[in-house]
Coordinates of C-alpha atoms and ligand atoms in Angstrom, one line a residue:
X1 CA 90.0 -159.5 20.0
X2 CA 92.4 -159.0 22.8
X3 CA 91.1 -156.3 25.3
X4 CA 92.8 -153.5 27.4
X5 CA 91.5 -153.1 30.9
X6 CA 92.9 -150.0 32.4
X7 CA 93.1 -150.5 36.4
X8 CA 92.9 -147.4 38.9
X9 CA 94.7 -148.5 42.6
X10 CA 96.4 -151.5 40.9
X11 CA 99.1 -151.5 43.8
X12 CA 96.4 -152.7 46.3
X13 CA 95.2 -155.8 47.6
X14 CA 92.2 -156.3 44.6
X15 CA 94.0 -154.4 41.9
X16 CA 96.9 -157.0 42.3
X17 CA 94.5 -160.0 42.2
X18 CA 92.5 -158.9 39.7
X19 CA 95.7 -157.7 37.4
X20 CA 96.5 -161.8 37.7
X21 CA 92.9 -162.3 37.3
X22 CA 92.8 -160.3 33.6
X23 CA 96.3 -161.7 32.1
X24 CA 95.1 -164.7 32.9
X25 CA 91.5 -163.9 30.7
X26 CA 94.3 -162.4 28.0
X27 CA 93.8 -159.2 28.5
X28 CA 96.7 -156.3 27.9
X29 CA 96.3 -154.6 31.3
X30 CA 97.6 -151.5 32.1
X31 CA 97.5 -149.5 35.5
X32 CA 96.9 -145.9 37.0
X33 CA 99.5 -144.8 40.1
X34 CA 100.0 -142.1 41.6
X35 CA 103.1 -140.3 41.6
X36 CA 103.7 -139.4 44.9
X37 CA 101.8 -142.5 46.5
X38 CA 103.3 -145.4 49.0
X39 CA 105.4 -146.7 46.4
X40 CA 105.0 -150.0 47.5
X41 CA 104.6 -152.3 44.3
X42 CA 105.2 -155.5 46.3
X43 CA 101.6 -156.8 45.2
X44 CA 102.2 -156.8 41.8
X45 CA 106.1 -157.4 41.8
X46 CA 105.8 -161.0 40.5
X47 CA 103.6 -159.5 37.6
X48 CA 105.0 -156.2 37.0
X49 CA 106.9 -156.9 33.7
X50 CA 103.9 -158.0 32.3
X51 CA 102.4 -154.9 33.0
X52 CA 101.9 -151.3 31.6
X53 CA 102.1 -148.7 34.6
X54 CA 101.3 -145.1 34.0
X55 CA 101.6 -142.1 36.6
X56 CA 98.5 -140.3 36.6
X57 CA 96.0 -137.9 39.1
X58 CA 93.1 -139.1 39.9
X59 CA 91.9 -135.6 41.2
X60 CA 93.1 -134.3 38.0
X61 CA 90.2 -134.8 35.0
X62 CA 92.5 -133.4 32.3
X63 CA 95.2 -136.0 33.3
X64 CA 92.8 -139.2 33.6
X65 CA 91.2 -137.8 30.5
X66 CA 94.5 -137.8 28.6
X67 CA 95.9 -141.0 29.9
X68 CA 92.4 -142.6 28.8
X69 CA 93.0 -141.0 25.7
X70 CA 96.2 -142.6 25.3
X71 CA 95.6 -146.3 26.3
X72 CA 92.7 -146.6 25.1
X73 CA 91.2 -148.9 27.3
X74 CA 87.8 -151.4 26.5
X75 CA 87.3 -151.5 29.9
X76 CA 88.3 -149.7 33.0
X77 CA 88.4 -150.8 36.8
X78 CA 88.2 -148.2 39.3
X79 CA 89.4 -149.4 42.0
X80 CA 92.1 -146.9 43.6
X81 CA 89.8 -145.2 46.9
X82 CA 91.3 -143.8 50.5
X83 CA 89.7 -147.2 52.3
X84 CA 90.1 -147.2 55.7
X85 CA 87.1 -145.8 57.9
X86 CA 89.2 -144.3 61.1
X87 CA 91.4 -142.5 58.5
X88 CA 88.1 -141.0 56.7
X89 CA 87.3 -139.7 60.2
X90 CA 90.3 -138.4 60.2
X91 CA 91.2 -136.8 57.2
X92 CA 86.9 -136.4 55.6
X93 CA 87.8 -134.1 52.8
X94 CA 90.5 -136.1 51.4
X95 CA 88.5 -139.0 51.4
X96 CA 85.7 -137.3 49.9
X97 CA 88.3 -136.0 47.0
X98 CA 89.4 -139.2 46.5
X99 CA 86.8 -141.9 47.4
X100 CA 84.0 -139.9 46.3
X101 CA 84.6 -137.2 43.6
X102 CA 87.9 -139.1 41.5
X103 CA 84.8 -141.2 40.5
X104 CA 83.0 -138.4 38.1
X105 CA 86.3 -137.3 37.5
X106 CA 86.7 -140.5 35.2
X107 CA 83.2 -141.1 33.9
X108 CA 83.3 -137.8 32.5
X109 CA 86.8 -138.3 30.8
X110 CA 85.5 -141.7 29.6
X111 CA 82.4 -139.5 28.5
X112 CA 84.1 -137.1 26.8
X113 CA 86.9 -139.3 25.5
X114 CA 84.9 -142.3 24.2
X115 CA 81.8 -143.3 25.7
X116 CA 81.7 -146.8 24.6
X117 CA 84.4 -147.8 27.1
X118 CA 83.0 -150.0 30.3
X119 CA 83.2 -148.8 33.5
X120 CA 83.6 -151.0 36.9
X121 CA 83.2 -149.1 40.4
X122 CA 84.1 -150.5 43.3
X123 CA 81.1 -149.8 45.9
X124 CA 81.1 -150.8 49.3
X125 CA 78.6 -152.4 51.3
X126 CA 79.5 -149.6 53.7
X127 CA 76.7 -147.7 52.6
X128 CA 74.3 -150.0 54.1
X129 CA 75.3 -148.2 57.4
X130 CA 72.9 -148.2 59.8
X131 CA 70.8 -151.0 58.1
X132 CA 67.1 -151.5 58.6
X133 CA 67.2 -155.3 57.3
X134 CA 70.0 -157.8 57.1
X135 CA 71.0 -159.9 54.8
X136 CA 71.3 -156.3 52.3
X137 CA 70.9 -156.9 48.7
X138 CA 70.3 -154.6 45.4
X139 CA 67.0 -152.9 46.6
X140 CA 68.4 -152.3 50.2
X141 CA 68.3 -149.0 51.8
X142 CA 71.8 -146.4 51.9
X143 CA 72.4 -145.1 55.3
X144 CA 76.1 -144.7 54.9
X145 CA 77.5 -144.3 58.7
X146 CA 81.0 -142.6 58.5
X147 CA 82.8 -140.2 55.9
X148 CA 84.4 -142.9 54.0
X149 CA 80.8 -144.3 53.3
X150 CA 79.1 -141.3 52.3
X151 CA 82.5 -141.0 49.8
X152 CA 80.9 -143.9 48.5
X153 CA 77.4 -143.9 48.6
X154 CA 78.1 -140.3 46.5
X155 CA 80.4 -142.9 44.0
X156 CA 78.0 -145.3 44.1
X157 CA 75.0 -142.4 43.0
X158 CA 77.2 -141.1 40.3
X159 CA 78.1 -144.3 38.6
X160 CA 74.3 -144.9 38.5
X161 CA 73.4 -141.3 37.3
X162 CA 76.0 -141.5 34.4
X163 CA 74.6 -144.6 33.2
X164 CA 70.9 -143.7 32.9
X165 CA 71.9 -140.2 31.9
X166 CA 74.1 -140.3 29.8
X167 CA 74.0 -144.1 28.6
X168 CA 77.5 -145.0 29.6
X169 CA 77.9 -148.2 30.3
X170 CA 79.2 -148.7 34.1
X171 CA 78.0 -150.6 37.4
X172 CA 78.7 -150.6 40.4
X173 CA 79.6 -153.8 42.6
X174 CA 79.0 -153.1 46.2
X175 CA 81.6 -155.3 47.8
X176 CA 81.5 -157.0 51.5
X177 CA 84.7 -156.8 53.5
X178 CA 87.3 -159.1 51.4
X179 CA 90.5 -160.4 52.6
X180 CA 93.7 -161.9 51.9
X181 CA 97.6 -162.0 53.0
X182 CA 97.9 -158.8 50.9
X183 CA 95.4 -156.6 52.8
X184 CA 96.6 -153.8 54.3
X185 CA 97.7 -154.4 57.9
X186 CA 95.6 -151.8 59.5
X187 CA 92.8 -153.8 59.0
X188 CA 91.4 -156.5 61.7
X189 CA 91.8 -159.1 59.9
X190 CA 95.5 -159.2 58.9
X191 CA 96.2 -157.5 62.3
X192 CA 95.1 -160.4 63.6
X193 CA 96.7 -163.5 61.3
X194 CA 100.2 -161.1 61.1
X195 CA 99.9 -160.8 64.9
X196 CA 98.7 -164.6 66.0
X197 CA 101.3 -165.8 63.7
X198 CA 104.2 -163.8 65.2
X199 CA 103.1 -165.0 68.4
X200 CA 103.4 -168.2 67.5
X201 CA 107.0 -167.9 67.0
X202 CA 107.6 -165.6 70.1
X203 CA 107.8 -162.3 68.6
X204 CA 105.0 -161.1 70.1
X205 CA 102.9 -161.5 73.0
X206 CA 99.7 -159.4 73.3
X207 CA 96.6 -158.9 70.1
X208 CA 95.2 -155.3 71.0
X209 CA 91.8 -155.3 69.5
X210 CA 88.8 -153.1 69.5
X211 CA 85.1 -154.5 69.7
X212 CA 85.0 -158.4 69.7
X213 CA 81.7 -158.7 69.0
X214 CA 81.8 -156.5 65.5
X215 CA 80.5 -158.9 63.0
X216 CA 81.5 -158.9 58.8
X217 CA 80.7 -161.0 55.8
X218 CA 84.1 -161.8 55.2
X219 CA 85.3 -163.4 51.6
X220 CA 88.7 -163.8 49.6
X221 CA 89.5 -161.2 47.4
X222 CA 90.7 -163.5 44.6
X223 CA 86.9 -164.4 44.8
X224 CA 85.7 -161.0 44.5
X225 CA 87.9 -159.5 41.7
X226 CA 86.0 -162.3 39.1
X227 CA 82.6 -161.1 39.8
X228 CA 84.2 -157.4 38.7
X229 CA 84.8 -159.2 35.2
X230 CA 81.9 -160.7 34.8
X231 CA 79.9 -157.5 35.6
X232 CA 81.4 -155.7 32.3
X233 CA 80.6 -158.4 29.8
X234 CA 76.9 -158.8 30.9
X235 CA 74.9 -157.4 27.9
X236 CA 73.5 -154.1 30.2
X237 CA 75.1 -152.8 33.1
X238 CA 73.6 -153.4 36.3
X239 CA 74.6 -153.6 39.8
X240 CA 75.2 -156.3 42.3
X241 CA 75.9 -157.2 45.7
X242 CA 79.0 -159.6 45.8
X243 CA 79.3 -161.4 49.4
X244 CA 79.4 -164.8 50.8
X245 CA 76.1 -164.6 52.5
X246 CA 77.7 -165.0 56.0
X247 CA 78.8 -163.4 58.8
X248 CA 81.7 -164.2 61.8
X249 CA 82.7 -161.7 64.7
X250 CA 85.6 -160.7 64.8
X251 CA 85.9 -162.7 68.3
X252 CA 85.2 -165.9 65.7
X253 CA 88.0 -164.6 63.4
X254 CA 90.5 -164.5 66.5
X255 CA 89.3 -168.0 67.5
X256 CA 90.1 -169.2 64.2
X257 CA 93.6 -168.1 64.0
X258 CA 94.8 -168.8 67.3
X259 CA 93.0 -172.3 67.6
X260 CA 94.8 -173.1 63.8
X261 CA 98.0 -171.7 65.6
X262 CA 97.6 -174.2 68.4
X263 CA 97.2 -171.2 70.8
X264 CA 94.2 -170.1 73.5
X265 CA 93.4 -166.2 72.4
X266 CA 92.3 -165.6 76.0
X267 CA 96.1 -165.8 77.0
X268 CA 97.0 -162.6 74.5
X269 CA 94.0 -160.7 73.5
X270 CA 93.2 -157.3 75.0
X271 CA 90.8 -155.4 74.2
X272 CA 91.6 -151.5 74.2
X273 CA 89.1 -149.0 73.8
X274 CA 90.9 -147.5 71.2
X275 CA 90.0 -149.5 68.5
X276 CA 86.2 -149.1 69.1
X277 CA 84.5 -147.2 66.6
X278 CA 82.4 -144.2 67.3
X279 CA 79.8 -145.5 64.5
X280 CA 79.8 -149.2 64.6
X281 CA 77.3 -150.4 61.6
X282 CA 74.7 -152.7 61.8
X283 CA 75.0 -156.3 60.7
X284 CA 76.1 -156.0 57.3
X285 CA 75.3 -159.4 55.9
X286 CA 75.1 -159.6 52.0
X287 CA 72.3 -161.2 50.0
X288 CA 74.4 -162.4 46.9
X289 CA 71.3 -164.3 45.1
X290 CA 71.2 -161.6 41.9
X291 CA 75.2 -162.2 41.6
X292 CA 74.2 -166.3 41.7
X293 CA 71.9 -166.3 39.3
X294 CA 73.0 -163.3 36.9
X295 CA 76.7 -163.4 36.9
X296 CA 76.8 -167.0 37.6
X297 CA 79.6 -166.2 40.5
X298 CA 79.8 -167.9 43.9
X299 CA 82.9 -167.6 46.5
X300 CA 85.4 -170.5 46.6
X301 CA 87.6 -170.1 49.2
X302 CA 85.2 -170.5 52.8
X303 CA 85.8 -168.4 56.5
X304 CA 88.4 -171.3 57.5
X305 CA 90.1 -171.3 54.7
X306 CA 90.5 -167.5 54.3
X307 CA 91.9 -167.6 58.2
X308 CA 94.7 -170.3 57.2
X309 CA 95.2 -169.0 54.0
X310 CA 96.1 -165.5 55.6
X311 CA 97.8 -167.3 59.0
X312 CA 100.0 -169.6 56.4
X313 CA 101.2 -166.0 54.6
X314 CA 102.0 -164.6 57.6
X315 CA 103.6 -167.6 59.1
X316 CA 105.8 -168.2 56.0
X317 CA 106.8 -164.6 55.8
X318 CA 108.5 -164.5 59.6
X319 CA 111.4 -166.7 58.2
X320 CA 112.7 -170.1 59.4
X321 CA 110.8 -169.9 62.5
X322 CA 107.1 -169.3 60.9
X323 CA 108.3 -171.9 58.1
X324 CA 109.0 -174.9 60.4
X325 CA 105.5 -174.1 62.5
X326 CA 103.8 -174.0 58.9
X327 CA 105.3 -177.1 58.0
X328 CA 104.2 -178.8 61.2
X329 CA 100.6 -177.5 60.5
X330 CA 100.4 -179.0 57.2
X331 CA 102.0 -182.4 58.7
X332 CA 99.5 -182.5 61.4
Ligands
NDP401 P1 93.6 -151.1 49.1 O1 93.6 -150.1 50.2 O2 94.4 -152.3 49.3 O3 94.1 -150.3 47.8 C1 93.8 -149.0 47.5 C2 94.4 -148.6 46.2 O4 94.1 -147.2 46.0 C3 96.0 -148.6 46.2 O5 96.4 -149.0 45.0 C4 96.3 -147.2 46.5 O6 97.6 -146.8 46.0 C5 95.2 -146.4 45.8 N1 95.1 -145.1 46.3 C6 94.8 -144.7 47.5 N2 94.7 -143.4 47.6 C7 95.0 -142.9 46.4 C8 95.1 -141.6 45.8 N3 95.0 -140.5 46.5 N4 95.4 -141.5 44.5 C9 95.6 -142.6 43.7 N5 95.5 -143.8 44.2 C10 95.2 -144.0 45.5 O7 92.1 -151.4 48.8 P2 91.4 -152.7 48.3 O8 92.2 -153.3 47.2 O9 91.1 -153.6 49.5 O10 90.0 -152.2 47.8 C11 89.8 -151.9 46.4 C12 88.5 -151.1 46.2 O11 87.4 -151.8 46.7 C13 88.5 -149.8 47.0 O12 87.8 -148.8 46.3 C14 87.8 -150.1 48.3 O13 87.2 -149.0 48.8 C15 86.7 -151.1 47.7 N6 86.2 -152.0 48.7 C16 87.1 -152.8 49.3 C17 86.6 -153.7 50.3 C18 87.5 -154.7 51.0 O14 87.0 -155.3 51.9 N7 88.7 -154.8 50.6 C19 85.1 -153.7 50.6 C20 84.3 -152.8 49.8 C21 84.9 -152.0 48.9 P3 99.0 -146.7 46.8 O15 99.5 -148.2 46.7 O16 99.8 -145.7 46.0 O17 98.6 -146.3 48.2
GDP402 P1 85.9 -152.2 57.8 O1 84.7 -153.1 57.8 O2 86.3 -151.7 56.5 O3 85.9 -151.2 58.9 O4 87.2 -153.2 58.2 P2 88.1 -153.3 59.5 O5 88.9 -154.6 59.4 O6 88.9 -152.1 59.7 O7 87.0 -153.5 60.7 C1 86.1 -154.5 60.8 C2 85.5 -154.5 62.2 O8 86.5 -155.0 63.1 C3 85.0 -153.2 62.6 O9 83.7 -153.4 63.1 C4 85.9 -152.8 63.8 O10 85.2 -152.1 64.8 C5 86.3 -154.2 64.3 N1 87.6 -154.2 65.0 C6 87.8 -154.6 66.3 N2 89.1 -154.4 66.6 C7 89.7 -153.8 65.6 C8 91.0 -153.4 65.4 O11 91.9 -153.5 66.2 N3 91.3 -152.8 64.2 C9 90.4 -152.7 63.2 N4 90.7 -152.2 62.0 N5 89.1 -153.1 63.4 C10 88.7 -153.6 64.6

């Protein structure tokens, strides 16, 4: 039986991925945008014709409920969330509507429209926060540390509450930070390779970052979008930590980039208190053992390979300049 997946935030950096992920499985997939949103489909331009895209409000029950109603998908991946933490500070109620509350928004459509449909969320390991114990794994502690967290620790809860409630059958995977050359720039990660790579082929000169010493369990988002998959054939829903298990600075990340690049970070990087964040969290390290053993799922792509992967993008998209040092990388 071919299945429908219906995918919330499917113009992002894991809705693209795992779009590619499910035609590739033979699923019919079909996405949720937002009318008014940033209109930028480049992540799924090379797949869009294959592709069913419908406008919908995500804040709106009645629409979501309708749209499920009209798709009707086997399995839906609810993805779309406001994701960056300074913004949450900055706009809280927003990302509470829409990190937080869109959530039971679309359990209850699916619960009112047809209950048998699977539901993915995507959890963050954000709501470790202020963790006791590091690595973090199923039975670890919430102490969500910023609004953007408590959006999702309340996502997180609900999922959870709909399932032993009202039998639905959705999970939650709570995701450590995942990368690629489509993340959004705003993180450090691709402000970093975009930046070390345009520097590279003198367009730039200085890297203004915030706290060096900030560590992540950093993966490749084609990795993580599997595990999401997996999750919703497993015979009961359950959650699961999906991470690699290790943990760089973000000093680490810089070295890794510049020293691929041929370049000495000291000679660019400045650190500028205005990337420091009011609430830094505790060593979020995750302990993906359960996600091993149940789902079978393990990274493939490690931390040096994510920083080239990600340098190589950004190289080859500065034109002949970035292409001819990419070249010489790959001949070296
Ligand atoms: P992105 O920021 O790349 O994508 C977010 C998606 O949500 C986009 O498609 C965006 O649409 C959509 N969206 C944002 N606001 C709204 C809104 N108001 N209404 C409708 N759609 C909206 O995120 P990622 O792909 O990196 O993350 C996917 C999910 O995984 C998110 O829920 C995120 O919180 C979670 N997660 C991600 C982690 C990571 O490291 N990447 C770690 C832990 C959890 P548009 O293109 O129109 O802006
Ligand atoms: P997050 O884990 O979702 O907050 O992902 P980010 O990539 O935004 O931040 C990861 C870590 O990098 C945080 O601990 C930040 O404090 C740290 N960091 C250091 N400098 C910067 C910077 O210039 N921009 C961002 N976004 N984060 C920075």
């Amino acid at each position: 039986m071919q299945k429908t997946a219906l995918i919330t935030g499917i113009t992002g950096q894991d809705g693209s991925y795992l779009a590619e992920h499910l035609l590739g499985e033979g699923y019919t997939v079909e996405g949720v945008v937002r009318a008014e949103g940033s209109g930028n489909r480049s992540r799924i331009a090379a797949i869009e014709d294959r592709l069913t895209l419908h406008t919908a409000d995500l804040l709106d029950q009645a629409s979501m409920a309708r749209l499920i109603e009209r798709v009707k998908p086997h399995e839906i991946y609810h993805l779309a969330a406001q994701t960056f933490i300074p913004t949450s500070w900055a706009e809280p109620i927003m990302t509470a509507e829409v990190t937080g509350l869109a959530t039971v928004r679309i359990l209850d459509a699916i619960r009112e429209v047809n209950p048998e449909i699977r539901f993915y969320q995507a959890s963050s390991s954000e709501v470790f926060g202020q963790a006791e114990h590091s690595p973090q794994n199923e039975k670890s502690a919430f102490r969500p540390r910023n609004p953007y967290a408590t959006a999702k620790h309340y996502a997180h809860s609900i999922t959870a509450n709909y399932r032993d409630y009202h039998g639905l059958f959705a999970c939650s995977g709570i995701l450590f930070n995942h990368e690629s050359p489509r993340r959004n720039e705003q993180f450090v990660t691709r402000k970093i390779t975009r930046t070390a790579a345009k520097i590279r082929v003198g367009q730039a000169n200085e890297l203004r970052l915030g706290n060096l010493l900030a560590r992540r369990d950093w993966g490749f988002a084609g990795d993580y979008v599997r595990s999401m998959r997996l999750m919703l054939q497993l015979p009961e829903p359950e959650d699961f930590v999906i991470g690699t298990g290790e943990a760089h600075s973000v000093g680490e990340f810089v070295e890794a980039a510049f020293s691929y690049l041929g370049l000495d970070w000291k000679q660019h990087v400045v650190v500028d208190s205005q990337f420091y964040r009011p609430a830094e969290v505790h060593p979020l390290i995750a302990d993906p053992r359960k996600a091993h053993a149940v789902l079978g799922w393990r990274p493939q792509v490690s931390f040096e390979g994510l920083v080239r992967m990600m340098v190589d993008a950004d190289l080859a998209a500065l034109g002949e300049d970035g292409q001819r040092v990419r070249k010489s990388l790959h001949a070296a």
